[in-house]
GROMACS .gro file of C-alpha atoms in nm:
model
  368
    1UNK     CA    1   3.461  -1.232  -7.099
    2UNK     CA    2   3.338  -0.892  -7.215
    3UNK     CA    3   2.987  -1.030  -7.277
    4UNK     CA    4   2.955  -1.147  -6.943
    5UNK     CA    5   3.046  -0.805  -6.827
    6UNK     CA    6   2.793  -0.655  -7.068
    7UNK     CA    7   2.515  -0.873  -6.969
    8UNK     CA    8   2.601  -0.783  -6.571
    9UNK     CA    9   2.590  -0.414  -6.672
   10UNK     CA   10   2.269  -0.437  -6.848
   11UNK     CA   11   2.113  -0.650  -6.549
   12UNK     CA   12   2.243  -0.386  -6.297
   13UNK     CA   13   2.096  -0.091  -6.521
   14UNK     CA   14   1.767  -0.272  -6.531
   15UNK     CA   15   1.767  -0.338  -6.152
   16UNK     CA   16   1.848   0.037  -6.093
   17UNK     CA   17   1.550   0.154  -6.336
   18UNK     CA   18   1.291  -0.082  -6.179
   19UNK     CA   19   1.089   0.050  -5.873
   20UNK     CA   20   1.110  -0.157  -5.578
   21UNK     CA   21   0.738  -0.279  -5.472
   22UNK     CA   22   0.527  -0.609  -5.419
   23UNK     CA   23   0.455  -0.628  -5.802
   24UNK     CA   24   0.809  -0.612  -5.920
   25UNK     CA   25   0.949  -0.844  -5.642
   26UNK     CA   26   0.929  -1.147  -5.854
   27UNK     CA   27   1.101  -0.962  -6.156
   28UNK     CA   28   1.376  -0.834  -5.919
   29UNK     CA   29   1.437  -1.176  -5.753
   30UNK     CA   30   1.496  -1.330  -6.133
   31UNK     CA   31   1.726  -1.034  -6.215
   32UNK     CA   32   1.921  -1.115  -5.893
   33UNK     CA   33   1.932  -1.475  -5.969
   34UNK     CA   34   2.077  -1.412  -6.316
   35UNK     CA   35   2.324  -1.175  -6.182
   36UNK     CA   36   2.447  -1.433  -5.923
   37UNK     CA   37   2.477  -1.714  -6.222
   38UNK     CA   38   2.685  -1.449  -6.422
   39UNK     CA   39   2.906  -1.354  -6.130
   40UNK     CA   40   2.979  -1.721  -6.062
   41UNK     CA   41   3.100  -1.757  -6.431
   42UNK     CA   42   3.321  -1.461  -6.386
   43UNK     CA   43   3.466  -1.618  -6.051
   44UNK     CA   44   3.495  -1.968  -6.219
   45UNK     CA   45   3.507  -1.946  -6.599
   46UNK     CA   46   3.346  -2.258  -6.776
   47UNK     CA   47   3.580  -2.491  -6.974
   48UNK     CA   48   3.815  -2.640  -6.713
   49UNK     CA   49   4.152  -2.451  -6.606
   50UNK     CA   50   3.976  -2.234  -6.344
   51UNK     CA   51   4.147  -1.924  -6.461
   52UNK     CA   52   4.525  -1.878  -6.365
   53UNK     CA   53   4.559  -1.768  -6.016
   54UNK     CA   54   4.812  -1.499  -6.133
   55UNK     CA   55   5.176  -1.522  -6.080
   56UNK     CA   56   5.294  -1.469  -5.712
   57UNK     CA   57   4.941  -1.443  -5.586
   58UNK     CA   58   4.853  -1.743  -5.396
   59UNK     CA   59   5.093  -1.810  -5.097
   60UNK     CA   60   5.132  -2.134  -4.904
   61UNK     CA   61   4.908  -2.142  -4.596
   62UNK     CA   62   5.117  -2.147  -4.273
   63UNK     CA   63   5.058  -2.109  -3.907
   64UNK     CA   64   4.718  -2.128  -3.719
   65UNK     CA   65   4.522  -1.854  -3.895
   66UNK     CA   66   4.560  -1.625  -4.214
   67UNK     CA   67   4.464  -1.266  -4.220
   68UNK     CA   68   4.448  -1.073  -4.532
   69UNK     CA   69   4.497  -0.693  -4.595
   70UNK     CA   70   4.237  -0.561  -4.825
   71UNK     CA   71   4.217  -0.188  -4.930
   72UNK     CA   72   4.227   0.063  -5.194
   73UNK     CA   73   4.605   0.167  -5.320
   74UNK     CA   74   4.802   0.381  -5.092
   75UNK     CA   75   4.601   0.355  -4.752
   76UNK     CA   76   4.906   0.221  -4.555
   77UNK     CA   77   4.877  -0.174  -4.598
   78UNK     CA   78   5.244  -0.207  -4.662
   79UNK     CA   79   5.337   0.026  -4.366
   80UNK     CA   80   5.094  -0.190  -4.134
   81UNK     CA   81   5.261  -0.529  -4.254
   82UNK     CA   82   5.622  -0.390  -4.196
   83UNK     CA   83   5.535  -0.279  -3.836
   84UNK     CA   84   5.336  -0.565  -3.734
   85UNK     CA   85   5.539  -0.826  -3.861
   86UNK     CA   86   5.895  -0.666  -3.924
   87UNK     CA   87   5.853  -0.770  -4.307
   88UNK     CA   88   5.968  -0.537  -4.568
   89UNK     CA   89   5.689  -0.460  -4.808
   90UNK     CA   90   5.782  -0.201  -5.056
   91UNK     CA   91   5.647   0.144  -4.923
   92UNK     CA   92   5.629   0.455  -5.166
   93UNK     CA   93   5.434   0.775  -5.227
   94UNK     CA   94   5.277   0.638  -5.559
   95UNK     CA   95   4.981   0.403  -5.597
   96UNK     CA   96   5.027   0.016  -5.673
   97UNK     CA   97   5.375  -0.002  -5.498
   98UNK     CA   98   5.249  -0.364  -5.404
   99UNK     CA   99   5.200  -0.589  -5.716
  100UNK     CA  100   5.195  -0.918  -5.554
  101UNK     CA  101   5.121  -1.093  -5.224
  102UNK     CA  102   5.356  -1.005  -4.947
  103UNK     CA  103   5.328  -1.266  -4.664
  104UNK     CA  104   5.455  -1.187  -4.281
  105UNK     CA  105   5.389  -1.363  -3.944
  106UNK     CA  106   5.349  -1.272  -3.605
  107UNK     CA  107   5.321  -1.480  -3.293
  108UNK     CA  108   5.048  -1.374  -3.061
  109UNK     CA  109   4.939  -1.553  -2.745
  110UNK     CA  110   5.137  -1.839  -2.850
  111UNK     CA  111   4.948  -1.866  -3.201
  112UNK     CA  112   5.131  -1.814  -3.522
  113UNK     CA  113   4.925  -1.591  -3.753
  114UNK     CA  114   5.000  -1.538  -4.117
  115UNK     CA  115   4.940  -1.195  -4.239
  116UNK     CA  116   4.903  -1.132  -4.619
  117UNK     CA  117   4.943  -0.765  -4.763
  118UNK     CA  118   4.741  -0.789  -5.093
  119UNK     CA  119   4.788  -0.551  -5.383
  120UNK     CA  120   4.550  -0.255  -5.374
  121UNK     CA  121   4.187  -0.299  -5.511
  122UNK     CA  122   4.026  -0.074  -5.766
  123UNK     CA  123   3.667  -0.022  -5.820
  124UNK     CA  124   3.525  -0.280  -6.070
  125UNK     CA  125   3.752  -0.542  -5.925
  126UNK     CA  126   3.483  -0.804  -5.917
  127UNK     CA  127   3.426  -0.744  -6.279
  128UNK     CA  128   3.781  -0.842  -6.347
  129UNK     CA  129   3.935  -0.475  -6.349
  130UNK     CA  130   4.305  -0.434  -6.235
  131UNK     CA  131   4.420  -0.771  -6.064
  132UNK     CA  132   4.121  -0.760  -5.844
  133UNK     CA  133   4.001  -1.117  -5.929
  134UNK     CA  134   4.340  -1.251  -5.801
  135UNK     CA  135   4.359  -1.033  -5.497
  136UNK     CA  136   3.987  -1.135  -5.402
  137UNK     CA  137   4.074  -1.514  -5.481
  138UNK     CA  138   4.329  -1.489  -5.218
  139UNK     CA  139   4.110  -1.288  -4.969
  140UNK     CA  140   3.856  -1.579  -4.977
  141UNK     CA  141   4.114  -1.828  -4.837
  142UNK     CA  142   4.162  -1.596  -4.496
  143UNK     CA  143   4.031  -1.651  -4.179
  144UNK     CA  144   3.993  -1.262  -4.112
  145UNK     CA  145   4.008  -0.969  -4.337
  146UNK     CA  146   4.178  -0.623  -4.214
  147UNK     CA  147   3.991  -0.387  -4.457
  148UNK     CA  148   4.238  -0.098  -4.433
  149UNK     CA  149   4.069   0.252  -4.499
  150UNK     CA  150   4.243   0.611  -4.504
  151UNK     CA  151   4.037   0.797  -4.228
  152UNK     CA  152   4.111   1.116  -4.441
  153UNK     CA  153   3.909   0.987  -4.716
  154UNK     CA  154   3.529   0.963  -4.752
  155UNK     CA  155   3.389   0.666  -4.557
  156UNK     CA  156   3.207   0.570  -4.877
  157UNK     CA  157   3.524   0.385  -4.964
  158UNK     CA  158   3.417   0.123  -4.695
  159UNK     CA  159   3.080   0.054  -4.892
  160UNK     CA  160   3.274   0.057  -5.233
  161UNK     CA  161   3.525  -0.242  -5.083
  162UNK     CA  162   3.220  -0.422  -4.915
  163UNK     CA  163   3.053  -0.414  -5.256
  164UNK     CA  164   3.354  -0.542  -5.465
  165UNK     CA  165   3.409  -0.818  -5.219
  166UNK     CA  166   3.012  -0.911  -5.227
  167UNK     CA  167   3.048  -0.942  -5.596
  168UNK     CA  168   3.285  -1.236  -5.509
  169UNK     CA  169   3.078  -1.418  -5.296
  170UNK     CA  170   3.237  -1.285  -4.983
  171UNK     CA  171   3.011  -1.209  -4.704
  172UNK     CA  172   3.170  -1.001  -4.404
  173UNK     CA  173   3.060  -1.030  -4.046
  174UNK     CA  174   2.747  -1.230  -4.142
  175UNK     CA  175   2.615  -1.568  -4.061
  176UNK     CA  176   2.516  -1.821  -4.330
  177UNK     CA  177   2.136  -1.778  -4.385
  178UNK     CA  178   1.928  -2.021  -4.159
  179UNK     CA  179   1.778  -2.177  -4.460
  180UNK     CA  180   1.716  -2.555  -4.526
  181UNK     CA  181   1.760  -2.626  -4.914
  182UNK     CA  182   1.750  -2.948  -5.042
  183UNK     CA  183   1.707  -3.067  -5.421
  184UNK     CA  184   1.504  -3.362  -5.488
  185UNK     CA  185   1.390  -3.591  -5.796
  186UNK     CA  186   1.033  -3.547  -5.782
  187UNK     CA  187   0.742  -3.399  -5.568
  188UNK     CA  188   0.762  -3.029  -5.702
  189UNK     CA  189   0.856  -2.732  -5.469
  190UNK     CA  190   0.769  -2.776  -5.090
  191UNK     CA  191   0.794  -2.441  -4.913
  192UNK     CA  192   0.775  -2.426  -4.521
  193UNK     CA  193   0.786  -2.088  -4.352
  194UNK     CA  194   0.847  -2.104  -3.967
  195UNK     CA  195   0.800  -1.728  -3.926
  196UNK     CA  196   0.606  -1.469  -4.157
  197UNK     CA  197   0.789  -1.375  -4.463
  198UNK     CA  198   0.803  -0.996  -4.585
  199UNK     CA  199   0.965  -1.062  -4.906
  200UNK     CA  200   0.997  -1.417  -5.000
  201UNK     CA  201   0.643  -1.566  -5.134
  202UNK     CA  202   0.599  -1.914  -5.310
  203UNK     CA  203   0.574  -1.723  -5.647
  204UNK     CA  204   0.908  -1.563  -5.589
  205UNK     CA  205   1.069  -1.877  -5.461
  206UNK     CA  206   0.965  -2.080  -5.776
  207UNK     CA  207   1.074  -1.799  -6.017
  208UNK     CA  208   1.427  -1.785  -5.861
  209UNK     CA  209   1.426  -2.170  -5.870
  210UNK     CA  210   1.313  -2.168  -6.237
  211UNK     CA  211   1.603  -1.965  -6.336
  212UNK     CA  212   1.840  -2.243  -6.185
  213UNK     CA  213   1.625  -2.516  -6.362
  214UNK     CA  214   1.530  -2.661  -6.037
  215UNK     CA  215   1.149  -2.777  -6.034
  216UNK     CA  216   1.173  -3.018  -5.722
  217UNK     CA  217   1.312  -2.902  -5.381
  218UNK     CA  218   1.214  -2.885  -5.003
  219UNK     CA  219   1.270  -2.544  -4.861
  220UNK     CA  220   1.254  -2.448  -4.491
  221UNK     CA  221   1.291  -2.045  -4.409
  222UNK     CA  222   1.351  -2.032  -4.047
  223UNK     CA  223   1.366  -1.644  -4.040
  224UNK     CA  224   1.237  -1.354  -4.236
  225UNK     CA  225   1.493  -1.403  -4.542
  226UNK     CA  226   1.557  -1.187  -4.833
  227UNK     CA  227   1.573  -1.299  -5.204
  228UNK     CA  228   1.963  -1.239  -5.171
  229UNK     CA  229   1.981  -1.501  -4.902
  230UNK     CA  230   1.808  -1.744  -5.062
  231UNK     CA  231   2.011  -1.710  -5.384
  232UNK     CA  232   2.342  -1.730  -5.167
  233UNK     CA  233   2.196  -2.060  -5.038
  234UNK     CA  234   2.122  -2.190  -5.372
  235UNK     CA  235   2.457  -2.091  -5.521
  236UNK     CA  236   2.621  -2.263  -5.214
  237UNK     CA  237   2.971  -2.099  -5.293
  238UNK     CA  238   2.940  -1.801  -5.039
  239UNK     CA  239   3.210  -1.755  -4.781
  240UNK     CA  240   3.152  -1.582  -4.465
  241UNK     CA  241   3.447  -1.410  -4.310
  242UNK     CA  242   3.489  -1.178  -4.010
  243UNK     CA  243   3.622  -0.839  -4.096
  244UNK     CA  244   3.786  -0.548  -3.894
  245UNK     CA  245   3.795  -0.199  -4.030
  246UNK     CA  246   4.127  -0.036  -3.958
  247UNK     CA  247   4.092   0.326  -4.003
  248UNK     CA  248   4.455   0.418  -4.088
  249UNK     CA  249   4.631   0.766  -4.018
  250UNK     CA  250   4.456   0.864  -3.714
  251UNK     CA  251   4.778   1.095  -3.627
  252UNK     CA  252   4.636   1.336  -3.905
  253UNK     CA  253   4.289   1.387  -3.740
  254UNK     CA  254   4.131   1.576  -3.431
  255UNK     CA  255   4.037   1.407  -3.103
  256UNK     CA  256   3.655   1.489  -3.192
  257UNK     CA  257   3.675   1.304  -3.528
  258UNK     CA  258   3.828   0.993  -3.351
  259UNK     CA  259   3.562   0.992  -3.114
  260UNK     CA  260   3.302   0.953  -3.407
  261UNK     CA  261   3.530   0.680  -3.557
  262UNK     CA  262   3.528   0.461  -3.260
  263UNK     CA  263   3.155   0.437  -3.275
  264UNK     CA  264   3.168   0.248  -3.616
  265UNK     CA  265   3.106  -0.121  -3.549
  266UNK     CA  266   3.399  -0.370  -3.594
  267UNK     CA  267   3.619  -0.074  -3.649
  268UNK     CA  268   3.989   0.007  -3.479
  269UNK     CA  269   4.156   0.332  -3.534
  270UNK     CA  270   4.523   0.299  -3.596
  271UNK     CA  271   4.830   0.487  -3.722
  272UNK     CA  272   5.045   0.226  -3.893
  273UNK     CA  273   5.341   0.472  -3.949
  274UNK     CA  274   5.347   0.567  -3.553
  275UNK     CA  275   5.248   0.214  -3.442
  276UNK     CA  276   4.955   0.370  -3.257
  277UNK     CA  277   4.677   0.137  -3.115
  278UNK     CA  278   4.829  -0.193  -3.234
  279UNK     CA  279   4.745  -0.364  -2.874
  280UNK     CA  280   4.379  -0.317  -2.940
  281UNK     CA  281   4.408  -0.429  -3.301
  282UNK     CA  282   4.594  -0.746  -3.204
  283UNK     CA  283   4.313  -0.815  -2.915
  284UNK     CA  284   4.020  -0.741  -3.147
  285UNK     CA  285   4.222  -0.978  -3.405
  286UNK     CA  286   4.231  -1.249  -3.135
  287UNK     CA  287   3.867  -1.214  -3.046
  288UNK     CA  288   3.767  -1.225  -3.409
  289UNK     CA  289   3.971  -1.527  -3.505
  290UNK     CA  290   3.807  -1.727  -3.215
  291UNK     CA  291   4.098  -1.937  -3.151
  292UNK     CA  292   4.152  -2.174  -2.852
  293UNK     CA  293   4.479  -2.276  -2.689
  294UNK     CA  294   4.546  -2.615  -2.548
  295UNK     CA  295   4.872  -2.698  -2.372
  296UNK     CA  296   5.014  -3.027  -2.370
  297UNK     CA  297   5.130  -3.224  -2.047
  298UNK     CA  298   5.399  -3.506  -2.092
  299UNK     CA  299   5.358  -3.771  -1.831
  300UNK     CA  300   5.561  -3.687  -1.515
  301UNK     CA  301   5.644  -3.337  -1.657
  302UNK     CA  302   5.519  -2.992  -1.624
  303UNK     CA  303   5.274  -2.856  -1.903
  304UNK     CA  304   5.444  -2.685  -2.194
  305UNK     CA  305   5.315  -2.323  -2.175
  306UNK     CA  306   5.544  -2.191  -2.453
  307UNK     CA  307   5.391  -2.368  -2.756
  308UNK     CA  308   5.023  -2.429  -2.715
  309UNK     CA  309   4.830  -2.636  -2.986
  310UNK     CA  310   4.597  -2.405  -3.129
  311UNK     CA  311   4.255  -2.490  -3.237
  312UNK     CA  312   3.943  -2.318  -3.393
  313UNK     CA  313   3.653  -2.286  -3.150
  314UNK     CA  314   3.432  -2.492  -3.342
  315UNK     CA  315   3.646  -2.787  -3.360
  316UNK     CA  316   3.775  -2.822  -2.991
  317UNK     CA  317   3.711  -3.204  -2.911
  318UNK     CA  318   3.975  -3.417  -2.777
  319UNK     CA  319   3.976  -3.591  -3.141
  320UNK     CA  320   4.053  -3.261  -3.322
  321UNK     CA  321   4.335  -3.214  -3.058
  322UNK     CA  322   4.469  -3.563  -3.147
  323UNK     CA  323   4.442  -3.480  -3.515
  324UNK     CA  324   4.637  -3.163  -3.485
  325UNK     CA  325   4.949  -3.335  -3.299
  326UNK     CA  326   4.943  -3.643  -3.532
  327UNK     CA  327   4.693  -3.847  -3.723
  328UNK     CA  328   4.799  -4.172  -3.571
  329UNK     CA  329   4.732  -4.066  -3.218
  330UNK     CA  330   4.347  -4.085  -3.228
  331UNK     CA  331   4.411  -4.467  -3.336
  332UNK     CA  332   4.589  -4.542  -3.014
  333UNK     CA  333   4.381  -4.328  -2.787
  334UNK     CA  334   4.269  -4.486  -2.461
  335UNK     CA  335   4.172  -4.169  -2.231
  336UNK     CA  336   4.289  -3.832  -2.153
  337UNK     CA  337   4.342  -3.645  -1.831
  338UNK     CA  338   4.220  -3.271  -1.859
  339UNK     CA  339   4.295  -2.986  -1.615
  340UNK     CA  340   4.094  -2.641  -1.675
  341UNK     CA  341   3.776  -2.500  -1.703
  342UNK     CA  342   3.594  -2.760  -1.937
  343UNK     CA  343   3.605  -3.021  -1.655
  344UNK     CA  344   3.470  -3.047  -1.288
  345UNK     CA  345   3.772  -3.222  -1.122
  346UNK     CA  346   4.133  -3.154  -1.167
  347UNK     CA  347   4.238  -3.354  -1.347
  348UNK     CA  348   3.944  -3.548  -1.493
  349UNK     CA  349   3.955  -3.861  -1.702
  350UNK     CA  350   3.766  -3.778  -2.041
  351UNK     CA  351   3.688  -3.974  -2.371
  352UNK     CA  352   3.779  -3.853  -2.722
  353UNK     CA  353   3.459  -3.660  -2.761
  354UNK     CA  354   3.522  -3.427  -2.471
  355UNK     CA  355   3.500  -3.047  -2.571
  356UNK     CA  356   3.793  -2.842  -2.446
  357UNK     CA  357   3.819  -2.477  -2.352
  358UNK     CA  358   4.076  -2.207  -2.398
  359UNK     CA  359   4.395  -2.283  -2.190
  360UNK     CA  360   4.299  -2.621  -2.088
  361UNK     CA  361   4.591  -2.863  -2.021
  362UNK     CA  362   4.569  -3.218  -2.179
  363UNK     CA  363   4.770  -3.542  -2.112
  364UNK     CA  364   4.689  -3.811  -2.364
  365UNK     CA  365   4.704  -4.191  -2.236
  366UNK     CA  366   4.755  -4.425  -2.512
  367UNK     CA  367   4.656  -4.797  -2.541
  368UNK     CA  368   4.948  -5.036  -2.442
   0.00000   0.00000   0.00000
């Protein structure tokens, strides 16, 4: 393992020494590709096994969504979990109080949301320092990340944490690169640029592909992409997760400082200890999770507004709704009656491909 870390350190040092200009772009692209390959080996070592997950780290997934608390030690993650979910996570004035993943659960707008208090990350976690690798491996399974920061400490901590997560293939508040990439057996490299490129040219693309021993591929760049975006697409193991930055301990700063904090994008200032601004936090959490509530209506009865079926906004067809209820329902499906904003008439008869909106009411009619 140390040899991989030494190679990573050597490449990072060389990248820091190399001036960034058009002449060195191919060399830098090659170094970035080598770095990405080494990081992949670090995340999932060769030779089976995949590395132990670490005792007590992975927690069974429950509820409709999963939110992970990531941050340096002693920023208030455990206090936040205790006050949000009523779960006791050990709190003390020394660092590394939390040594394993502590789960909690809250119910918000009818959805059950699992909260995970992860142990504190230290700088160099992506290179295996501390128990960073296990912590970040659990963070990769979350639908949303709460990055808990201490507003009394420098905002550079935000950059450090982002850098640690990036090293593990987690991309925060980003969309997957709009690049079409397909390997083929013959025909060489076919590069198609739909817009002018400021960084990626045919030579750089071929250099990066050669590092991955790819000599035949179709590539379409649909926007002005960087070499990092292209490497992410080749690697194919990147995870794109929304993130909310929680600036904790606002009870210890002035109103003027609070005004400055509010201007940071994707940020919510809170006081975990005093439970300040939890309403804003939960509202923003709901918005970033992009959940859709669908109410069921048994025949001849009123809709059940207490326990909605919760779907993700990318999978909201009647078929997804049926599968969430029970796998067998889609097979016996005849049609559905829908009330709500997704239909023109109330109720409207729809098929299995109909797309539902938030707070629609659905009655399923089965084949006899």
